[in-house]
């Protein structure tokens, strides 16, 4: 597992930090814990708790649905884009399989993207630059008045 903080983000290089995680259940609480630690110096005014919840859901999905014949990692990156925070979660799965579900009340799964859809300003799934899938969410006004 690796972690990185980008100490000098700029318009040309807006990434604030990144982590790579093994596709195991223990990586979900690690992602929550390390995101909190790494985002703190940037003092976002958006709800870090909401971001942590969405990261938890997306990392869980990445672990559950990522597929590769070779060893692989889940990658999480976060960026400052103007006054917004964007978080990307990458895995080797297929973008066509990412969809918003509407589970029945007694279903025990299928609410992760529904949570992301309700908390984030926006979200989307696309092909990842690493191959596979990236699912991203944006929190608007994370740093207002910039």
PDB file of C-alpha atoms in Angstrom:
ATOM      1  CA  UNK A   1       0.000   0.000   0.000  1.00  0.00           C
ATOM      2  CA  UNK A   2       1.277   3.444  -0.887  1.00  0.00           C
ATOM      3  CA  UNK A   3       0.196   6.968  -0.006  1.00  0.00           C
ATOM      4  CA  UNK A   4       1.168  10.292  -1.507  1.00  0.00           C
ATOM      5  CA  UNK A   5       0.430  13.889  -0.662  1.00  0.00           C
ATOM      6  CA  UNK A   6       1.113  16.495  -3.336  1.00  0.00           C
ATOM      7  CA  UNK A   7       2.521  19.372  -1.292  1.00  0.00           C
ATOM      8  CA  UNK A   8       2.361  22.007  -4.013  1.00  0.00           C
ATOM      9  CA  UNK A   9      -0.829  21.607  -6.034  1.00  0.00           C
ATOM     10  CA  UNK A  10      -1.343  24.150  -8.784  1.00  0.00           C
ATOM     11  CA  UNK A  11      -3.631  24.798 -11.730  1.00  0.00           C
ATOM     12  CA  UNK A  12      -1.264  22.711 -13.866  1.00  0.00           C
ATOM     13  CA  UNK A  13      -1.074  19.935 -11.269  1.00  0.00           C
ATOM     14  CA  UNK A  14      -4.243  20.058  -9.133  1.00  0.00           C
ATOM     15  CA  UNK A  15      -3.867  16.643  -7.462  1.00  0.00           C
ATOM     16  CA  UNK A  16      -3.789  16.927  -3.678  1.00  0.00           C
ATOM     17  CA  UNK A  17      -3.061  13.300  -2.870  1.00  0.00           C
ATOM     18  CA  UNK A  18      -3.375   9.665  -3.807  1.00  0.00           C
ATOM     19  CA  UNK A  19      -3.322   6.197  -2.326  1.00  0.00           C
ATOM     20  CA  UNK A  20      -3.123   2.687  -3.684  1.00  0.00           C
ATOM     21  CA  UNK A  21      -4.865  -0.086  -1.800  1.00  0.00           C
ATOM     22  CA  UNK A  22      -4.923  -3.844  -2.023  1.00  0.00           C
ATOM     23  CA  UNK A  23      -8.351  -5.198  -3.041  1.00  0.00           C
ATOM     24  CA  UNK A  24      -9.183  -6.552   0.428  1.00  0.00           C
ATOM     25  CA  UNK A  25     -11.851  -5.551   2.957  1.00  0.00           C
ATOM     26  CA  UNK A  26      -9.255  -4.023   5.327  1.00  0.00           C
ATOM     27  CA  UNK A  27      -8.507  -1.375   2.689  1.00  0.00           C
ATOM     28  CA  UNK A  28     -11.898   0.304   3.186  1.00  0.00           C
ATOM     29  CA  UNK A  29     -11.203   1.607   6.714  1.00  0.00           C
ATOM     30  CA  UNK A  30      -7.633   2.449   5.648  1.00  0.00           C
ATOM     31  CA  UNK A  31      -8.982   4.583   2.805  1.00  0.00           C
ATOM     32  CA  UNK A  32     -11.280   6.434   5.221  1.00  0.00           C
ATOM     33  CA  UNK A  33      -8.547   6.989   7.788  1.00  0.00           C
ATOM     34  CA  UNK A  34      -5.857   8.113   5.313  1.00  0.00           C
ATOM     35  CA  UNK A  35      -8.155  10.418   3.341  1.00  0.00           C
ATOM     36  CA  UNK A  36      -9.088  12.224   6.589  1.00  0.00           C
ATOM     37  CA  UNK A  37      -5.417  12.574   7.469  1.00  0.00           C
ATOM     38  CA  UNK A  38      -4.318  13.745   4.014  1.00  0.00           C
ATOM     39  CA  UNK A  39      -7.176  16.193   3.318  1.00  0.00           C
ATOM     40  CA  UNK A  40      -6.940  17.914   6.728  1.00  0.00           C
ATOM     41  CA  UNK A  41      -4.024  20.265   5.839  1.00  0.00           C
ATOM     42  CA  UNK A  42      -6.071  21.661   2.925  1.00  0.00           C
ATOM     43  CA  UNK A  43      -8.953  22.707   5.226  1.00  0.00           C
ATOM     44  CA  UNK A  44     -11.918  22.014   2.945  1.00  0.00           C
ATOM     45  CA  UNK A  45     -15.229  23.465   4.105  1.00  0.00           C
ATOM     46  CA  UNK A  46     -17.291  20.690   2.513  1.00  0.00           C
ATOM     47  CA  UNK A  47     -18.307  17.786   4.723  1.00  0.00           C
ATOM     48  CA  UNK A  48     -15.269  15.541   5.117  1.00  0.00           C
ATOM     49  CA  UNK A  49     -17.603  12.995   6.744  1.00  0.00           C
ATOM     50  CA  UNK A  50     -19.686  12.883   3.542  1.00  0.00           C
ATOM     51  CA  UNK A  51     -16.521  12.496   1.456  1.00  0.00           C
ATOM     52  CA  UNK A  52     -15.296   9.679   3.679  1.00  0.00           C
ATOM     53  CA  UNK A  53     -18.656   7.905   3.387  1.00  0.00           C
ATOM     54  CA  UNK A  54     -18.586   8.178  -0.416  1.00  0.00           C
ATOM     55  CA  UNK A  55     -14.953   7.016  -0.596  1.00  0.00           C
ATOM     56  CA  UNK A  56     -15.887   4.066   1.590  1.00  0.00           C
ATOM     57  CA  UNK A  57     -18.721   3.125  -0.762  1.00  0.00           C
ATOM     58  CA  UNK A  58     -16.638   3.546  -3.930  1.00  0.00           C
ATOM     59  CA  UNK A  59     -13.640   1.617  -2.573  1.00  0.00           C
ATOM     60  CA  UNK A  60     -15.992  -1.153  -1.448  1.00  0.00           C
ATOM     61  CA  UNK A  61     -17.481  -1.271  -4.957  1.00  0.00           C
ATOM     62  CA  UNK A  62     -14.027  -1.206  -6.546  1.00  0.00           C
ATOM     63  CA  UNK A  63     -12.972  -4.194  -4.452  1.00  0.00           C
ATOM     64  CA  UNK A  64     -16.224  -6.058  -5.074  1.00  0.00           C
ATOM     65  CA  UNK A  65     -16.431  -5.459  -8.828  1.00  0.00           C
ATOM     66  CA  UNK A  66     -12.814  -5.029  -9.951  1.00  0.00           C
ATOM     67  CA  UNK A  67     -11.643  -7.884 -12.158  1.00  0.00           C
ATOM     68  CA  UNK A  68      -8.226  -8.816 -13.476  1.00  0.00           C
ATOM     69  CA  UNK A  69      -6.263 -11.983 -14.117  1.00  0.00           C
ATOM     70  CA  UNK A  70      -3.166 -10.226 -12.770  1.00  0.00           C
ATOM     71  CA  UNK A  71      -2.590  -8.787  -9.279  1.00  0.00           C
ATOM     72  CA  UNK A  72      -4.203  -5.354  -9.068  1.00  0.00           C
ATOM     73  CA  UNK A  73      -4.732  -2.364  -6.808  1.00  0.00           C
ATOM     74  CA  UNK A  74      -7.487   0.132  -6.123  1.00  0.00           C
ATOM     75  CA  UNK A  75      -6.297   3.690  -6.701  1.00  0.00           C
ATOM     76  CA  UNK A  76      -7.849   6.713  -4.978  1.00  0.00           C
ATOM     77  CA  UNK A  77      -6.897  10.253  -5.999  1.00  0.00           C
ATOM     78  CA  UNK A  78      -8.255  13.636  -4.958  1.00  0.00           C
ATOM     79  CA  UNK A  79      -7.989  16.934  -6.767  1.00  0.00           C
ATOM     80  CA  UNK A  80      -8.718  20.599  -6.214  1.00  0.00           C
ATOM     81  CA  UNK A  81     -10.507  21.981  -9.261  1.00  0.00           C
ATOM     82  CA  UNK A  82     -11.258  25.650  -8.705  1.00  0.00           C
ATOM     83  CA  UNK A  83     -13.392  25.677  -5.579  1.00  0.00           C
ATOM     84  CA  UNK A  84     -14.430  22.000  -5.953  1.00  0.00           C
ATOM     85  CA  UNK A  85     -12.997  18.748  -4.633  1.00  0.00           C
ATOM     86  CA  UNK A  86     -12.993  15.771  -7.022  1.00  0.00           C
ATOM     87  CA  UNK A  87     -12.260  12.238  -5.839  1.00  0.00           C
ATOM     88  CA  UNK A  88     -11.489   9.422  -8.307  1.00  0.00           C
ATOM     89  CA  UNK A  89     -11.538   5.704  -7.461  1.00  0.00           C
ATOM     90  CA  UNK A  90      -9.941   3.416 -10.072  1.00  0.00           C
ATOM     91  CA  UNK A  91     -10.222  -0.370 -10.509  1.00  0.00           C
ATOM     92  CA  UNK A  92      -9.723  -2.857 -13.346  1.00  0.00           C
ATOM     93  CA  UNK A  93     -13.476  -3.463 -13.872  1.00  0.00           C
ATOM     94  CA  UNK A  94     -15.594  -2.366 -16.831  1.00  0.00           C
ATOM     95  CA  UNK A  95     -17.306   1.075 -16.917  1.00  0.00           C
ATOM     96  CA  UNK A  96     -20.415  -0.344 -18.601  1.00  0.00           C
ATOM     97  CA  UNK A  97     -21.202  -2.205 -15.368  1.00  0.00           C
ATOM     98  CA  UNK A  98     -21.424   0.935 -13.191  1.00  0.00           C
ATOM     99  CA  UNK A  99     -25.020   1.996 -12.753  1.00  0.00           C
ATOM    100  CA  UNK A 100     -27.285   3.598 -10.201  1.00  0.00           C
ATOM    101  CA  UNK A 101     -29.601   1.019  -8.665  1.00  0.00           C
ATOM    102  CA  UNK A 102     -32.856   1.444  -6.814  1.00  0.00           C
ATOM    103  CA  UNK A 103     -32.902  -1.443  -4.335  1.00  0.00           C
ATOM    104  CA  UNK A 104     -35.997  -2.662  -2.546  1.00  0.00           C
ATOM    105  CA  UNK A 105     -36.256  -1.886   1.165  1.00  0.00           C
ATOM    106  CA  UNK A 106     -35.249  -5.429   2.127  1.00  0.00           C
ATOM    107  CA  UNK A 107     -32.230  -5.629  -0.229  1.00  0.00           C
ATOM    108  CA  UNK A 108     -28.947  -5.756   1.676  1.00  0.00           C
ATOM    109  CA  UNK A 109     -26.819  -4.293  -1.160  1.00  0.00           C
ATOM    110  CA  UNK A 110     -27.028  -1.744  -3.952  1.00  0.00           C
ATOM    111  CA  UNK A 111     -27.149   1.582  -2.095  1.00  0.00           C
ATOM    112  CA  UNK A 112     -23.549   2.797  -2.533  1.00  0.00           C
ATOM    113  CA  UNK A 113     -24.026   4.847  -5.687  1.00  0.00           C
ATOM    114  CA  UNK A 114     -27.412   6.012  -4.426  1.00  0.00           C
ATOM    115  CA  UNK A 115     -25.585   7.549  -1.440  1.00  0.00           C
ATOM    116  CA  UNK A 116     -22.981   9.115  -3.728  1.00  0.00           C
ATOM    117  CA  UNK A 117     -25.733  10.463  -5.978  1.00  0.00           C
ATOM    118  CA  UNK A 118     -27.495  12.085  -3.029  1.00  0.00           C
ATOM    119  CA  UNK A 119     -24.404  13.573  -1.311  1.00  0.00           C
ATOM    120  CA  UNK A 120     -22.184  14.721  -4.172  1.00  0.00           C
ATOM    121  CA  UNK A 121     -22.714  17.651  -6.498  1.00  0.00           C
ATOM    122  CA  UNK A 122     -22.144  15.164  -9.323  1.00  0.00           C
ATOM    123  CA  UNK A 123     -20.613  11.770 -10.062  1.00  0.00           C
ATOM    124  CA  UNK A 124     -19.727   9.747 -13.117  1.00  0.00           C
ATOM    125  CA  UNK A 125     -18.093   6.524 -14.272  1.00  0.00           C
ATOM    126  CA  UNK A 126     -15.728   6.300 -17.237  1.00  0.00           C
ATOM    127  CA  UNK A 127     -12.742   4.375 -18.543  1.00  0.00           C
ATOM    128  CA  UNK A 128      -9.738   4.881 -16.259  1.00  0.00           C
ATOM    129  CA  UNK A 129      -6.421   6.150 -17.556  1.00  0.00           C
ATOM    130  CA  UNK A 130      -4.930   3.127 -15.760  1.00  0.00           C
ATOM    131  CA  UNK A 131      -7.232   0.771 -17.668  1.00  0.00           C
ATOM    132  CA  UNK A 132     -10.522  -0.419 -16.248  1.00  0.00           C
ATOM    133  CA  UNK A 133     -12.947   1.977 -14.564  1.00  0.00           C
ATOM    134  CA  UNK A 134     -12.838   5.246 -12.673  1.00  0.00           C
ATOM    135  CA  UNK A 135     -15.811   6.385 -10.607  1.00  0.00           C
ATOM    136  CA  UNK A 136     -15.565  10.021  -9.539  1.00  0.00           C
ATOM    137  CA  UNK A 137     -17.539  12.404  -7.385  1.00  0.00           C
ATOM    138  CA  UNK A 138     -17.367  16.178  -7.032  1.00  0.00           C
ATOM    139  CA  UNK A 139     -18.045  18.245  -3.925  1.00  0.00           C
ATOM    140  CA  UNK A 140     -18.790  21.831  -4.988  1.00  0.00           C
ATOM    141  CA  UNK A 141     -17.715  24.809  -2.862  1.00  0.00           C
ATOM    142  CA  UNK A 142     -15.080  22.805  -0.981  1.00  0.00           C
ATOM    143  CA  UNK A 143     -12.919  25.967  -0.949  1.00  0.00           C
ATOM    144  CA  UNK A 144     -15.235  28.931  -1.609  1.00  0.00           C
ATOM    145  CA  UNK A 145     -13.947  32.418  -2.185  1.00  0.00           C
ATOM    146  CA  UNK A 146     -10.795  31.365  -3.962  1.00  0.00           C
TER     147      UNK A 146
END
